[in-house]
Amino acid sequence: MEPIYIRIFKDIEAKILSGDWRPGDRIPREHDLVNDYGCSRMTVSKALTALVERGLVVRKRKTGSFVAAPQINRTVMDIQDIGTAATLAGYEHRHEILTRKIETLGPVEAAQLNSIAGVEILRIHCLHIVDGKPTAVERRIILLDTVPLARTESFVGAPPAKWLLSQVPWSKAKHVIRAVSADAATARILKIDRGDPCLNLIRQTWQNDRMVTYVEITHPGDRFQFAGIFHPTESALRQ
Amino acid sequence: MEPIYIRIFKDIEAKILSGDWRPGDRIPREHDLVNDYGCSRMTVSKALTALVERGLVVRKRKTGSFVAAPQINRTVMDIQDIGTAATLAGYEHRHEILTRKIETLGPVEAAQLNSIAGVEILRIHCLHIVDGKPTAVERRIILLDTVPLARTESFVGAPPAKWLLSQVPWSKAKHVIRAVSADAATARILKIDRGDPCLNLIRQTWQNDRMVTYVEITHPGDRFQFAGIFHPTESALRQ
DNA sequence: TAGTGGTCTAGACCACGGG
DNA sequence: CCGTGGTCTAGACCACTAT
C-alpha cells in the first residue's frame, strides 16, 4: 500500500507536469486537501514539502500554495573520484604519485584559493591510469593544518581523493568545469598532443569554513566526460 | 526562535562533521532523542529525514540509524540557459537564429536519441552573443509531437531554451559535459580557430517519458565554464 | 484582523528484519 | 519474537502577511 503523502505528491505532480495546472495557479488549500484525501494536515504538509523540494510548488503564508514558475535547469552531477568511476564502469584503475612535497602557500596562490599565505600545504601530482590509458592528471593541494594526518600519508594504497574522503567529512564543495588546451607538461604526461582539448575539473572543499583541499584534474577530451541524470521525483521522495 | 527539528539537525550534523561521530557509528534511537530534546517523535523524525537527504545518515528498521559512509562527491550544478546566465552576470545577451526547418527524424539520429525514426522534428541552429562576443552555438531538435506549438514559433523574441521552459514542464533531464575540438563550421561561427578547445554540453529532456528536446551547446573554452557550489545544509533544510 | 502555512504534540498501528 | 523506523491522526498554537 502506497503511503498517502506519496499519492498526494504524485497526483499534484501529474497535474503540473501535464500542464493541467499552469505556473502561478493556486493549489488547493491544505485544509481542502485534508478533506479531499480524508487524511490529517501533517500528511498533506509532508507531500507539499516534497513538492517544494522538487521545485514544483511554492508556499506562501496567508495567500496559499502555487505552481512554481518554470525552473532553471538544475542537475545533480556525481563528480566521483576517478578510481570509483572506473570501477563502476568495469575498468581497471591504478595511479602513480608523480610529486609529493610539503611547502608553504605563496601569496599569489593564497589569493586564488581565498586562503592565507604562509600556511603549510602538501602538494601532490598524480597520474591516473584507467584501462591501461592515462586518463587524468591530478594536481592537488592539501592544507596540513586541516588534515594533519596527510603529512605522513604516502597515498600509495589509496589515491588522494579516496584517502581524503575517508579522513575528512566535508561540509561545502565548489566545482568548476572548463575546457582547456593541453600545455606541454600535461600533454607529455597524458601522452597526447600539445593543444589537444582537455576537460578540466577544479574542486575546492571545506570543512566548516576551513579549507581542506584544492584540486585540478585534467582529462584528455576524448577519454572522459561528465554525465548527470535528474530524476526529480526520486530525489524529492528518496524512493 | 529556531525550530526544534533544525536544532536537532544541526547538532547531529556538527557531531558528524567534526568527526566526533565516525562513519558507521550508531546514532541515538529516535526514542532517546525524544527524551533528550523533550519533543515528540515526529519532530525527531523530521530532523533525521533531513539528515538522510543531506546524505549524512542512513536509517534502518530494527537496527537503528547510523552515520553514513563517506559520500561520493555529488554536486548540484545550475545549467541555465545562456541568456539567464548572462543576465545574472551583468552582461548583455542576444541570439541569432541560423537555421530553422521541419524534418523527420532519420534512423541514425533516432537511435542516438533513443527515439523513433520518422517522427516530425524542428531543427534549430542558433548563435548566442554575450557581451558582444559569440559565446555559444546551439544545435537543437524539438519533437513536434510533444511540443506542437513549436511548429509556428519563430524564437525571435525568446531563445529556444527559454521559450521551451515556459511551454513544457519537464520531468527528467540528462546532461553530458565534454571537451571537444572546434570543427570547421563551429570555428567559423564562433570566430575561433579550428581545433580550439570547446566545452560541449548535451542536454536531453523528457516530459513523462516523451522526449521534449535534444540540444548540443558548444562554447569556446576560454569564454565559458560551469560552476557549482554545494551547500548541503541549505539544500536539505531549504533555508 | 483573518486566513494561510509552519511547527508541534502525544499518542497509535504497521512493516521490516535481526536473533 | 520484538525493537526499530515509517507512517499517520486530530487536534493545537504561532507567525506571517494581504487586506
Short mmCIF file of C-alpha atoms (C1' of nucleotides) in Angstrom, two decimals:
data_model
loop_
_atom_site.label_atom_id
_atom_site.label_comp_id
_atom_site.label_asym_id
_atom_site.label_seq_id
_atom_site.Cartn_x
_atom_site.Cartn_y
_atom_site.Cartn_z
CA MET A 1 0.00 0.00 0.00
CA GLU A 2 1.45 3.33 -1.08
CA PRO A 3 1.70 5.96 1.64
CA ILE A 4 -0.92 8.69 1.39
CA TYR A 5 1.61 11.51 1.17
CA ILE A 6 3.19 9.91 -1.88
CA ARG A 7 -0.19 9.58 -3.52
CA ILE A 8 -0.86 13.26 -2.90
CA PHE A 9 2.59 14.16 -4.19
CA LYS A 10 2.15 12.17 -7.39
CA ASP A 11 -1.36 13.47 -8.02
CA ILE A 12 -0.27 17.09 -7.79
CA GLU A 13 2.93 16.44 -9.73
CA ALA A 14 0.90 14.89 -12.53
CA LYS A 15 -1.44 17.89 -12.65
CA ILE A 16 1.51 20.22 -13.01
CA LEU A 17 3.58 18.16 -15.45
CA SER A 18 0.60 17.58 -17.71
CA GLY A 19 0.07 21.33 -17.90
CA ASP A 20 -3.34 20.98 -16.32
CA TRP A 21 -2.25 23.38 -13.59
CA ARG A 22 -0.13 26.20 -15.02
CA PRO A 23 2.61 28.20 -13.31
CA GLY A 24 1.07 30.69 -10.93
CA ASP A 25 -2.11 28.66 -10.50
CA ARG A 26 -3.28 28.24 -6.97
CA ILE A 27 -3.11 24.78 -5.43
CA PRO A 28 -5.95 23.68 -3.15
CA ARG A 29 -5.50 24.85 0.41
CA GLU A 30 -4.10 22.35 2.83
CA HIS A 31 -7.46 22.22 4.58
CA ASP A 32 -9.17 21.27 1.31
CA LEU A 33 -6.63 18.56 0.57
CA VAL A 34 -7.24 17.21 4.06
CA ASN A 35 -10.91 16.87 3.14
CA ASP A 36 -10.22 15.52 -0.36
CA TYR A 37 -7.93 12.76 0.86
CA GLY A 38 -9.52 12.19 4.23
CA CYS A 39 -6.17 12.45 5.97
CA SER A 40 -4.57 14.72 8.56
CA ARG A 41 -2.95 18.02 7.81
CA MET A 42 0.53 16.71 8.67
CA THR A 43 0.24 14.20 5.86
CA VAL A 44 -0.76 16.85 3.36
CA SER A 45 2.08 19.03 4.62
CA LYS A 46 4.60 16.27 4.04
CA ALA A 47 3.50 15.94 0.42
CA LEU A 48 3.65 19.70 -0.14
CA THR A 49 7.09 19.92 1.45
CA ALA A 50 8.34 17.31 -1.01
CA LEU A 51 6.79 19.25 -3.89
CA VAL A 52 8.61 22.38 -2.75
CA GLU A 53 11.89 20.46 -2.67
CA ARG A 54 11.13 19.13 -6.12
CA GLY A 55 10.73 22.75 -7.20
CA LEU A 56 7.18 22.39 -8.49
CA VAL A 57 5.41 24.36 -5.78
CA VAL A 58 5.92 27.50 -3.72
CA ARG A 59 4.04 28.05 -0.48
CA LYS A 60 3.15 31.42 0.94
CA ARG A 61 1.53 32.17 4.23
CA LYS A 62 -1.85 33.76 4.12
CA THR A 63 -2.02 33.55 0.31
CA GLY A 64 -1.71 29.82 -0.27
CA SER A 65 0.41 27.46 -2.36
CA PHE A 66 1.04 27.90 -6.06
CA VAL A 67 2.54 26.12 -9.04
CA ALA A 68 6.13 27.36 -9.22
CA ALA A 69 7.45 29.40 -12.11
CA PRO A 70 9.33 27.26 -14.66
CA GLN A 71 12.61 26.40 -13.11
CA ILE A 72 16.10 26.86 -14.28
CA ASN A 73 17.76 23.73 -15.48
CA ARG A 74 19.34 22.32 -12.40
CA THR A 75 21.03 18.99 -12.42
CA VAL A 76 22.79 16.78 -9.95
CA MET A 77 26.10 15.50 -11.18
CA ASP A 78 28.05 12.82 -9.45
CA ILE A 79 31.61 14.01 -9.57
CA GLN A 80 33.40 10.98 -8.28
CA ASP A 81 36.98 10.20 -7.72
CA ILE A 82 38.37 8.58 -10.82
CA GLY A 83 39.00 5.21 -9.26
CA THR A 84 35.39 4.81 -8.19
CA ALA A 85 34.10 5.89 -11.57
CA ALA A 86 36.42 3.48 -13.34
CA THR A 87 35.45 0.59 -11.11
CA LEU A 88 31.76 1.28 -11.64
CA ALA A 89 32.34 1.27 -15.38
CA GLY A 90 34.17 -2.03 -15.12
CA TYR A 91 37.68 -0.80 -15.83
CA GLU A 92 40.92 -1.42 -14.04
CA HIS A 93 42.38 1.66 -12.38
CA ARG A 94 45.76 2.50 -10.91
CA HIS A 95 47.58 5.68 -10.01
CA GLU A 96 51.15 6.91 -9.82
CA ILE A 97 52.35 9.64 -7.47
CA LEU A 98 54.49 11.99 -9.57
CA THR A 99 55.25 14.65 -6.97
CA ARG A 100 54.81 14.86 -3.22
CA LYS A 101 56.24 17.73 -1.23
CA ILE A 102 55.47 19.93 1.73
CA GLU A 103 55.54 23.68 1.08
CA THR A 104 54.15 26.89 2.42
CA LEU A 105 51.39 28.56 0.45
CA GLY A 106 52.62 31.56 -1.54
CA PRO A 107 50.72 34.86 -1.63
CA VAL A 108 49.51 34.53 -5.21
CA GLU A 109 48.09 31.06 -4.76
CA ALA A 110 46.68 32.03 -1.38
CA ALA A 111 44.72 34.82 -3.00
CA GLN A 112 43.48 32.46 -5.72
CA LEU A 113 42.26 29.98 -3.16
CA ASN A 114 40.87 32.62 -0.86
CA SER A 115 43.18 31.24 1.83
CA ILE A 116 46.08 32.58 3.89
CA ALA A 117 49.66 32.81 2.67
CA GLY A 118 52.26 31.01 4.74
CA VAL A 119 50.19 28.03 5.85
CA GLU A 120 51.71 24.63 5.34
CA ILE A 121 50.44 22.59 2.44
CA LEU A 122 51.10 19.23 0.87
CA ARG A 123 51.40 19.45 -2.90
CA ILE A 124 50.73 16.28 -4.85
CA HIS A 125 50.80 15.50 -8.53
CA CYS A 126 49.30 12.21 -9.52
CA LEU A 127 48.60 10.33 -12.75
CA HIS A 128 45.52 8.15 -13.12
CA ILE A 129 45.58 5.22 -15.49
CA VAL A 130 42.28 3.63 -16.46
CA ASP A 131 42.10 0.56 -18.67
CA GLY A 132 45.81 0.97 -19.33
CA LYS A 133 45.45 4.51 -20.70
CA PRO A 134 46.50 7.72 -18.93
CA THR A 135 43.15 9.34 -18.15
CA ALA A 136 43.83 12.17 -15.76
CA VAL A 137 46.48 14.35 -14.21
CA GLU A 138 45.64 15.41 -10.68
CA ARG A 139 47.32 18.47 -9.18
CA ARG A 140 46.34 18.83 -5.57
CA ILE A 141 46.97 20.97 -2.52
CA ILE A 142 46.04 19.68 0.92
CA LEU A 143 46.03 22.03 3.89
CA LEU A 144 48.07 20.31 6.57
CA ASP A 145 46.52 22.49 9.21
CA THR A 146 43.11 20.97 8.48
CA VAL A 147 44.35 17.46 7.69
CA PRO A 148 47.46 16.83 9.78
CA LEU A 149 47.50 13.11 9.04
CA ALA A 150 48.28 13.86 5.40
CA ARG A 151 51.81 14.82 6.45
CA THR A 152 52.83 11.19 6.78
CA GLU A 153 50.50 9.61 4.24
CA SER A 154 52.11 8.19 1.10
CA PHE A 155 48.91 7.83 -0.97
CA VAL A 156 50.24 4.63 -2.47
CA GLY A 157 47.44 2.47 -1.13
CA ALA A 158 44.57 4.81 -1.97
CA PRO A 159 44.70 7.85 -4.27
CA PRO A 160 44.41 11.23 -2.54
CA ALA A 161 40.71 11.74 -3.28
CA LYS A 162 39.71 8.44 -1.76
CA TRP A 163 42.02 8.80 1.22
CA LEU A 164 40.74 12.30 1.97
CA LEU A 165 37.13 11.20 1.77
CA SER A 166 37.80 8.60 4.41
CA GLN A 167 39.57 11.11 6.67
CA VAL A 168 37.65 14.35 6.45
CA PRO A 169 33.91 14.89 6.21
CA TRP A 170 33.32 17.92 4.06
CA SER A 171 30.58 20.48 4.50
CA LYS A 172 30.97 22.57 1.37
CA ALA A 173 32.37 21.96 -2.08
CA LYS A 174 32.82 24.17 -5.11
CA HIS A 175 33.29 22.84 -8.61
CA VAL A 176 34.30 24.43 -11.87
CA ILE A 177 34.36 22.60 -15.20
CA ARG A 178 36.21 24.08 -18.16
CA ALA A 179 37.68 23.11 -21.49
CA VAL A 180 41.37 23.92 -21.93
CA SER A 181 44.26 23.19 -24.25
CA ALA A 182 46.85 20.73 -23.05
CA ASP A 183 50.05 22.53 -22.11
CA ALA A 184 53.40 20.88 -22.78
CA ALA A 185 53.74 19.21 -19.38
CA THR A 186 50.20 17.89 -19.36
CA ALA A 187 50.46 16.61 -22.92
CA ARG A 188 53.64 14.73 -22.12
CA ILE A 189 52.14 13.06 -19.06
CA LEU A 190 48.86 12.14 -20.74
CA LYS A 191 50.58 11.10 -23.96
CA ILE A 192 48.51 13.45 -26.08
CA ASP A 193 49.47 16.34 -28.34
CA ARG A 194 50.06 19.81 -27.04
CA GLY A 195 46.96 21.89 -27.68
CA ASP A 196 44.58 18.93 -27.60
CA PRO A 197 41.30 19.74 -25.86
CA CYS A 198 41.11 18.69 -22.24
CA LEU A 199 38.30 18.64 -19.73
CA ASN A 200 39.39 20.44 -16.61
CA LEU A 201 37.72 19.98 -13.24
CA ILE A 202 38.55 22.19 -10.29
CA ARG A 203 37.25 21.24 -6.88
CA GLN A 204 37.73 23.11 -3.64
CA THR A 205 36.46 21.60 -0.41
CA TRP A 206 35.83 23.00 3.04
CA GLN A 207 35.03 21.58 6.43
CA ASN A 208 33.18 24.20 8.43
CA ASP A 209 34.87 27.12 6.62
CA ARG A 210 38.33 25.61 6.97
CA MET A 211 39.67 24.72 3.56
CA VAL A 212 40.52 21.07 3.18
CA THR A 213 41.85 20.70 -0.33
CA TYR A 214 42.10 22.25 -3.76
CA VAL A 215 42.46 20.03 -6.77
CA GLU A 216 42.66 20.46 -10.50
CA ILE A 217 42.07 17.34 -12.58
CA THR A 218 42.80 17.40 -16.31
CA HIS A 219 41.34 14.74 -18.60
CA PRO A 220 42.01 14.18 -22.30
CA GLY A 221 38.86 15.41 -24.02
CA ASP A 222 38.35 12.15 -25.85
CA ARG A 223 38.67 9.94 -22.79
CA PHE A 224 36.31 11.49 -20.28
CA GLN A 225 33.00 13.23 -19.81
CA PHE A 226 30.64 14.18 -17.01
CA ALA A 227 27.10 12.92 -17.06
CA GLY A 228 24.17 13.67 -14.84
CA ILE A 229 20.58 12.49 -14.83
CA PHE A 230 18.00 14.37 -12.88
CA HIS A 231 15.02 12.30 -11.79
CA PRO A 232 13.34 14.88 -9.63
CA THR A 233 10.66 12.63 -8.19
CA GLU A 234 13.16 10.17 -6.85
CA SER A 235 15.33 12.78 -5.26
CA ALA A 236 12.43 14.54 -3.61
CA LEU A 237 10.98 11.37 -2.16
CA ARG A 238 14.10 9.26 -1.71
CA GLN A 239 12.50 6.28 -3.39
CA MET B 1 13.20 31.02 17.94
CA GLU B 2 14.74 28.25 15.87
CA PRO B 3 12.51 25.25 15.23
CA ILE B 4 13.42 22.21 17.29
CA TYR B 5 13.94 19.97 14.28
CA ILE B 6 16.54 22.34 12.91
CA ARG B 7 18.35 22.38 16.24
CA ILE B 8 18.43 18.58 16.24
CA PHE B 9 19.60 18.55 12.63
CA LYS B 10 22.42 20.99 13.32
CA ASP B 11 23.52 19.24 16.50
CA ILE B 12 23.85 15.87 14.76
CA GLU B 13 25.40 17.42 11.66
CA ALA B 14 28.04 19.07 13.85
CA LYS B 15 28.83 15.78 15.59
CA ILE B 16 29.39 14.10 12.23
CA LEU B 17 31.27 16.92 10.50
CA SER B 18 33.60 17.36 13.44
CA GLY B 19 34.49 13.68 13.27
CA ASP B 20 33.11 13.13 16.75
CA TRP B 21 30.77 10.51 15.34
CA ARG B 22 32.51 8.41 12.67
CA PRO B 23 31.00 6.63 9.67
CA GLY B 24 29.18 3.51 10.82
CA ASP B 25 28.63 4.83 14.32
CA ARG B 26 25.17 4.41 15.68
CA ILE B 27 23.04 7.49 16.20
CA PRO B 28 20.82 7.63 19.28
CA ARG B 29 17.50 5.94 18.76
CA GLU B 30 14.58 8.17 17.94
CA HIS B 31 13.09 7.38 21.33
CA ASP B 32 16.25 8.59 23.06
CA LEU B 33 16.33 11.80 21.04
CA VAL B 34 12.71 12.36 22.03
CA ASN B 35 13.83 12.21 25.66
CA ASP B 36 16.97 14.28 25.10
CA TYR B 37 15.15 17.13 23.41
CA GLY B 38 11.85 16.79 25.22
CA CYS B 39 9.94 16.81 21.94
CA SER B 40 7.69 14.42 20.07
CA ARG B 41 8.88 11.64 17.84
CA MET B 42 7.56 13.36 14.69
CA THR B 43 9.89 16.26 15.33
CA VAL B 44 12.89 13.97 15.71
CA SER B 45 11.83 12.14 12.59
CA LYS B 46 11.74 15.35 10.60
CA ALA B 47 15.32 16.14 11.58
CA LEU B 48 16.52 12.64 10.72
CA THR B 49 14.75 12.74 7.37
CA ALA B 50 16.62 15.93 6.54
CA LEU B 51 19.90 14.30 7.58
CA VAL B 52 19.20 11.39 5.25
CA GLU B 53 18.55 13.80 2.39
CA ARG B 54 21.76 15.58 3.26
CA GLY B 55 23.50 12.21 2.93
CA LEU B 56 24.93 12.18 6.45
CA VAL B 57 22.74 9.45 7.91
CA VAL B 58 21.23 6.13 6.91
CA ARG B 59 18.25 4.70 8.76
CA LYS B 60 17.49 1.01 9.05
CA ARG B 61 14.50 -0.62 10.61
CA LYS B 62 15.15 -2.72 13.63
CA THR B 63 18.86 -1.85 13.67
CA GLY B 64 18.73 1.91 14.06
CA SER B 65 20.25 4.96 12.37
CA PHE B 66 23.93 5.32 11.54
CA VAL B 67 26.43 7.85 10.29
CA ALA B 68 26.58 7.31 6.53
CA ALA B 69 29.68 6.08 4.76
CA PRO B 70 31.70 8.95 3.27
CA GLN B 71 29.81 10.08 0.26
CA ILE B 72 30.84 10.38 -3.29
CA ASN B 73 31.35 13.91 -4.42
CA ARG B 74 27.96 14.95 -5.56
CA THR B 75 27.29 18.47 -6.62
CA VAL B 76 24.36 20.46 -7.82
CA MET B 77 25.09 22.48 -10.90
CA ASP B 78 22.79 25.08 -12.28
CA ILE B 79 22.84 24.55 -16.00
CA GLN B 80 20.93 27.56 -17.14
CA ASP B 81 20.01 28.87 -20.48
CA ILE B 82 22.70 31.20 -21.66
CA GLY B 83 20.57 34.31 -21.62
CA THR B 84 19.70 33.88 -17.96
CA ALA B 85 23.30 33.20 -17.00
CA ALA B 86 24.48 36.25 -18.92
CA THR B 87 21.87 38.49 -17.38
CA LEU B 88 22.76 37.29 -13.88
CA ALA B 89 26.40 38.04 -14.59
CA GLY B 90 25.50 41.51 -15.78
CA TYR B 91 26.17 41.05 -19.49
CA GLU B 92 24.07 41.89 -22.47
CA HIS B 93 22.83 38.87 -24.41
CA ARG B 94 21.27 38.38 -27.82
CA HIS B 95 20.78 35.46 -30.14
CA GLU B 96 20.52 34.84 -33.87
CA ILE B 97 18.58 32.00 -35.45
CA LEU B 98 20.86 30.47 -38.07
CA THR B 99 18.68 27.57 -39.20
CA ARG B 100 15.06 26.64 -38.64
CA LYS B 101 13.47 23.77 -40.51
CA ILE B 102 10.97 21.00 -40.04
CA GLU B 103 12.22 17.49 -40.81
CA THR B 104 11.54 13.88 -40.00
CA LEU B 105 13.95 12.13 -37.68
CA GLY B 106 16.32 9.79 -39.50
CA PRO B 107 17.08 6.28 -38.25
CA VAL B 108 20.64 7.02 -37.14
CA GLU B 109 19.73 10.05 -35.09
CA ALA B 110 16.66 8.28 -33.73
CA ALA B 111 18.86 5.50 -32.39
CA GLN B 112 21.25 8.05 -30.87
CA LEU B 113 18.42 9.80 -29.10
CA ASN B 114 16.67 6.59 -28.14
CA SER B 115 13.65 7.87 -30.02
CA ILE B 116 11.63 6.72 -33.04
CA ALA B 117 12.62 7.33 -36.65
CA GLY B 118 10.09 9.17 -38.79
CA VAL B 119 8.66 11.49 -36.17
CA GLU B 120 8.48 15.15 -37.05
CA ILE B 121 11.08 17.43 -35.55
CA LEU B 122 12.03 21.04 -35.64
CA ARG B 123 15.75 21.54 -36.15
CA ILE B 124 17.21 24.82 -34.98
CA HIS B 125 20.70 26.24 -35.03
CA CYS B 126 21.24 29.33 -33.02
CA LEU B 127 24.17 31.60 -32.13
CA HIS B 128 24.40 33.25 -28.73
CA ILE B 129 26.25 36.50 -28.34
CA VAL B 130 27.17 37.65 -24.85
CA ASP B 131 28.85 40.97 -24.22
CA GLY B 132 29.28 41.34 -27.96
CA LYS B 133 31.26 38.08 -28.32
CA PRO B 134 29.97 34.85 -29.86
CA THR B 135 29.72 32.57 -26.84
CA ALA B 136 27.78 29.52 -27.91
CA VAL B 137 26.42 27.60 -30.85
CA GLU B 138 23.18 25.82 -30.06
CA ARG B 139 22.08 22.88 -32.19
CA ARG B 140 18.66 21.72 -31.16
CA ILE B 141 15.96 19.24 -32.05
CA ILE B 142 12.43 19.73 -30.75
CA LEU B 143 9.89 16.93 -31.06
CA LEU B 144 6.82 18.48 -32.62
CA ASP B 145 4.70 15.64 -31.40
CA THR B 146 5.43 16.66 -27.79
CA VAL B 147 5.54 20.40 -28.39
CA PRO B 148 3.15 21.18 -31.25
CA LEU B 149 3.26 24.92 -30.62
CA ALA B 150 6.91 24.96 -31.69
CA ARG B 151 5.79 24.47 -35.30
CA THR B 152 4.78 28.10 -35.61
CA GLU B 153 7.20 29.68 -33.13
CA SER B 154 9.92 31.89 -34.59
CA PHE B 155 12.14 32.02 -31.47
CA VAL B 156 12.99 35.62 -32.25
CA GLY B 157 11.54 37.01 -29.05
CA ALA B 158 12.94 34.38 -26.70
CA PRO B 159 15.69 31.87 -27.46
CA PRO B 160 14.57 28.22 -27.72
CA ALA B 161 15.65 27.22 -24.23
CA LYS B 162 13.68 29.99 -22.58
CA TRP B 163 10.64 29.51 -24.78
CA LEU B 164 10.57 25.76 -24.15
CA LEU B 165 10.85 26.24 -20.40
CA SER B 166 7.76 28.43 -20.49
CA GLN B 167 5.83 25.92 -22.58
CA VAL B 168 6.74 22.47 -21.30
CA PRO B 169 7.33 21.35 -17.73
CA TRP B 170 9.99 18.68 -17.79
CA SER B 171 10.19 15.65 -15.58
CA LYS B 172 13.58 14.22 -16.47
CA ALA B 173 16.77 15.65 -17.87
CA LYS B 174 20.08 14.12 -18.84
CA HIS B 175 23.28 16.11 -19.20
CA VAL B 176 26.68 15.32 -20.62
CA ILE B 177 29.64 17.68 -20.48
CA ARG B 178 32.66 17.09 -22.71
CA ALA B 179 35.68 18.87 -24.11
CA VAL B 180 35.96 18.80 -27.90
CA SER B 181 37.91 20.42 -30.69
CA ALA B 182 36.13 23.03 -32.75
CA ASP B 183 35.26 21.67 -36.18
CA ALA B 184 35.40 23.96 -39.19
CA ALA B 185 31.77 25.05 -39.07
CA THR B 186 31.79 25.72 -35.36
CA ALA B 187 35.06 27.62 -35.54
CA ARG B 188 33.72 29.86 -38.28
CA ILE B 189 30.55 30.67 -36.39
CA LEU B 190 32.30 31.31 -33.06
CA LYS B 191 35.17 33.18 -34.71
CA ILE B 192 37.79 30.91 -33.20
CA ASP B 193 40.41 28.67 -34.77
CA ARG B 194 39.66 25.20 -35.92
CA GLY B 195 40.85 22.75 -33.26
CA ASP B 196 40.48 25.19 -30.39
CA PRO B 197 39.14 23.54 -27.23
CA CYS B 198 35.41 23.88 -26.70
CA LEU B 199 33.15 23.00 -23.83
CA ASN B 200 30.30 20.89 -25.09
CA LEU B 201 27.02 20.45 -23.23
CA ILE B 202 24.42 17.94 -24.32
CA ARG B 203 21.00 18.04 -22.74
CA GLN B 204 18.09 15.75 -23.41
CA THR B 205 14.77 16.44 -21.75
CA TRP B 206 11.63 14.37 -21.26
CA GLN B 207 8.13 15.01 -20.05
CA ASN B 208 6.74 11.79 -18.63
CA ASP B 209 8.88 9.58 -20.90
CA ARG B 210 8.03 11.58 -24.00
CA MET B 211 11.13 13.27 -25.31
CA VAL B 212 10.83 17.03 -25.50
CA THR B 213 14.14 18.22 -26.89
CA TYR B 214 17.76 17.35 -27.54
CA VAL B 215 20.32 20.10 -27.63
CA GLU B 216 24.06 20.38 -28.05
CA ILE B 217 25.64 23.64 -26.99
CA THR B 218 29.25 24.37 -27.88
CA HIS B 219 31.18 27.09 -26.08
CA PRO B 220 34.67 28.40 -26.79
CA GLY B 221 36.79 27.01 -23.98
CA ASP B 222 38.08 30.39 -22.97
CA ARG B 223 34.68 32.04 -22.74
CA PHE B 224 32.63 29.70 -20.62
CA GLN B 225 32.69 27.35 -17.66
CA PHE B 226 30.26 25.55 -15.41
CA ALA B 227 30.36 26.19 -11.71
CA GLY B 228 28.50 24.58 -8.87
CA ILE B 229 28.56 25.14 -5.13
CA PHE B 230 27.14 22.53 -2.85
CA HIS B 231 25.91 23.82 0.49
CA PRO B 232 24.35 20.67 1.77
CA THR B 233 22.76 22.17 4.85
CA GLU B 234 20.86 24.72 2.87
CA SER B 235 19.58 22.27 0.36
CA ALA B 236 18.47 19.77 2.96
CA LEU B 237 16.63 22.33 5.04
CA ARG B 238 15.58 24.82 2.40
CA GLN B 239 16.83 27.74 4.44
"C1'" DT C 1 -7.91 41.25 11.57
"C1'" DA C 2 -8.38 36.99 9.49
"C1'" DG C 3 -6.67 33.36 6.62
"C1'" DT C 4 -2.92 30.75 5.48
"C1'" DG C 5 1.07 27.91 6.16
"C1'" DG C 6 4.88 26.38 9.98
"C1'" DT C 7 5.55 23.76 13.65
"C1'" DC C 8 4.47 20.69 17.25
"C1'" DT C 9 2.18 17.07 20.39
"C1'" DA C 10 1.15 12.53 22.49
"C1'" DG C 11 -0.18 9.19 21.26
"C1'" DA C 12 -1.18 4.99 17.59
"C1'" DC C 13 -0.63 0.97 14.38
"C1'" DC C 14 2.16 -1.19 11.00
"C1'" DA C 15 6.30 -3.12 8.27
"C1'" DC C 16 10.51 -4.74 8.31
"C1'" DG C 17 14.23 -7.57 9.63
"C1'" DG C 18 17.82 -9.45 13.09
"C1'" DG C 19 18.05 -13.03 16.62
"C1'" DC D 1 9.74 -12.77 18.62
"C1'" DC D 2 10.22 -7.79 19.37
"C1'" DG D 3 12.87 -3.46 18.67
"C1'" DT D 4 13.34 -0.26 15.27
"C1'" DG D 5 11.91 3.07 11.97
"C1'" DG D 6 7.64 4.53 8.69
"C1'" DT D 7 3.51 6.48 8.66
"C1'" DC D 8 -0.46 8.61 10.46
"C1'" DT D 9 -4.01 11.15 13.50
"C1'" DA D 10 -6.78 15.01 15.42
"C1'" DG D 11 -6.09 18.22 17.25
"C1'" DA D 12 -3.17 22.78 18.93
"C1'" DC D 13 -0.76 27.32 18.96
"C1'" DC D 14 2.00 30.51 16.50
"C1'" DA D 15 3.99 33.56 12.60
"C1'" DC D 16 3.40 35.84 8.79
"C1'" DT D 17 1.09 38.85 5.62
"C1'" DA D 18 -2.64 40.57 2.47
"C1'" DT D 19 -6.41 43.36 3.09
#
